[in-house]
Amino acid sequence: MLKPIIFLLLLWSFAGCIPAEVSNEIKDEGYRETDIVFTKHAKCRMKCRFIDEAEVREIIANGDVNMAKSNSRDRPCPTFALEGITSDKQHVRIVIADCDGPNKVVTAIDLENDYACDCK
């Protein structure tokens, strides 16, 4: 009988261990700001993967956050991976850095097609 109680106490103690800063970043959705800039790397990846700026903005506005591919503790800025289907039916992931000032589009990935990109 003691083991289930210990397990429940451990489970309860870990349940409150999600840092408040992570929860707040997700709740305030500052990464969805419309003021964004595209890194050189993102522009190259977008070009070779046939993802245009309008599609990127569409996913930033309406996509779902993939927390497994996001890093709210990334430095110098937290990064968020937003995924969704574009108007031309591409399944994409857009990674943005939630920085002070405009957010930066870091990369764009087509999740169903593997394009050879030469982005250096």
XYZ file of C-alpha atoms in Angstrom, residues 18-98:
81
model
C 6.640 22.957 -15.613
C 8.416 26.328 -15.444
C 6.025 29.276 -15.510
C 8.071 30.971 -18.238
C 7.398 28.078 -20.630
C 3.664 28.170 -19.950
C 3.522 31.952 -20.342
C 5.393 31.913 -23.635
C 2.975 29.386 -25.022
C -0.079 31.220 -23.702
C 0.875 34.698 -24.886
C 1.750 33.447 -28.370
C 4.135 36.342 -29.001
C 5.731 34.225 -31.695
C 2.648 34.796 -33.861
C 3.442 38.493 -34.302
C 3.037 39.651 -37.878
C 6.301 41.613 -37.809
C 8.825 39.016 -38.972
C 12.111 38.894 -40.827
C 13.496 36.014 -42.852
C 17.036 34.787 -42.249
C 19.255 34.053 -45.231
C 19.014 30.349 -44.370
C 15.195 30.479 -44.245
C 15.012 32.221 -47.631
C 17.215 29.554 -49.179
C 15.204 26.689 -47.643
C 11.923 28.292 -48.700
C 13.135 28.679 -52.274
C 14.324 25.106 -52.704
C 11.235 23.684 -50.962
C 8.713 25.790 -52.886
C 7.368 27.583 -49.796
C 6.590 31.258 -50.301
C 6.325 34.106 -47.803
C 2.511 34.082 -47.833
C 2.516 30.390 -46.880
C 4.950 31.046 -44.048
C 2.715 33.815 -42.689
C -0.306 31.514 -43.049
C 1.348 28.815 -40.903
C 2.569 31.340 -38.334
C -0.980 32.677 -38.007
C -2.839 29.359 -38.012
C -0.385 26.502 -37.465
C -0.107 24.221 -34.464
C 2.921 24.395 -32.174
C 4.985 21.207 -32.182
C 6.508 21.366 -28.694
C 8.767 18.384 -29.446
C 10.482 20.480 -32.133
C 10.322 23.780 -30.185
C 12.761 25.035 -27.574
C 11.482 27.754 -25.246
C 14.942 27.874 -23.621
C 16.851 28.282 -26.887
C 19.371 31.116 -26.924
C 19.605 33.871 -27.913
C 15.839 33.565 -28.567
C 13.271 30.843 -27.851
C 12.349 28.891 -30.994
C 8.919 27.600 -31.911
C 8.062 25.046 -34.570
C 4.690 25.713 -36.144
C 3.141 23.098 -38.410
C 0.210 23.027 -40.748
C -1.094 22.598 -44.266
C -0.602 25.505 -46.665
C -3.196 26.711 -49.148
C -1.434 24.668 -51.871
C -1.635 21.546 -49.642
C 1.993 21.338 -48.494
C 2.500 19.953 -44.990
C 5.164 22.273 -43.581
C 7.012 23.181 -40.412
C 8.120 26.781 -39.904
C 10.665 27.436 -37.160
C 10.722 30.967 -35.790
C 12.888 32.622 -33.168
C 10.796 34.695 -30.748
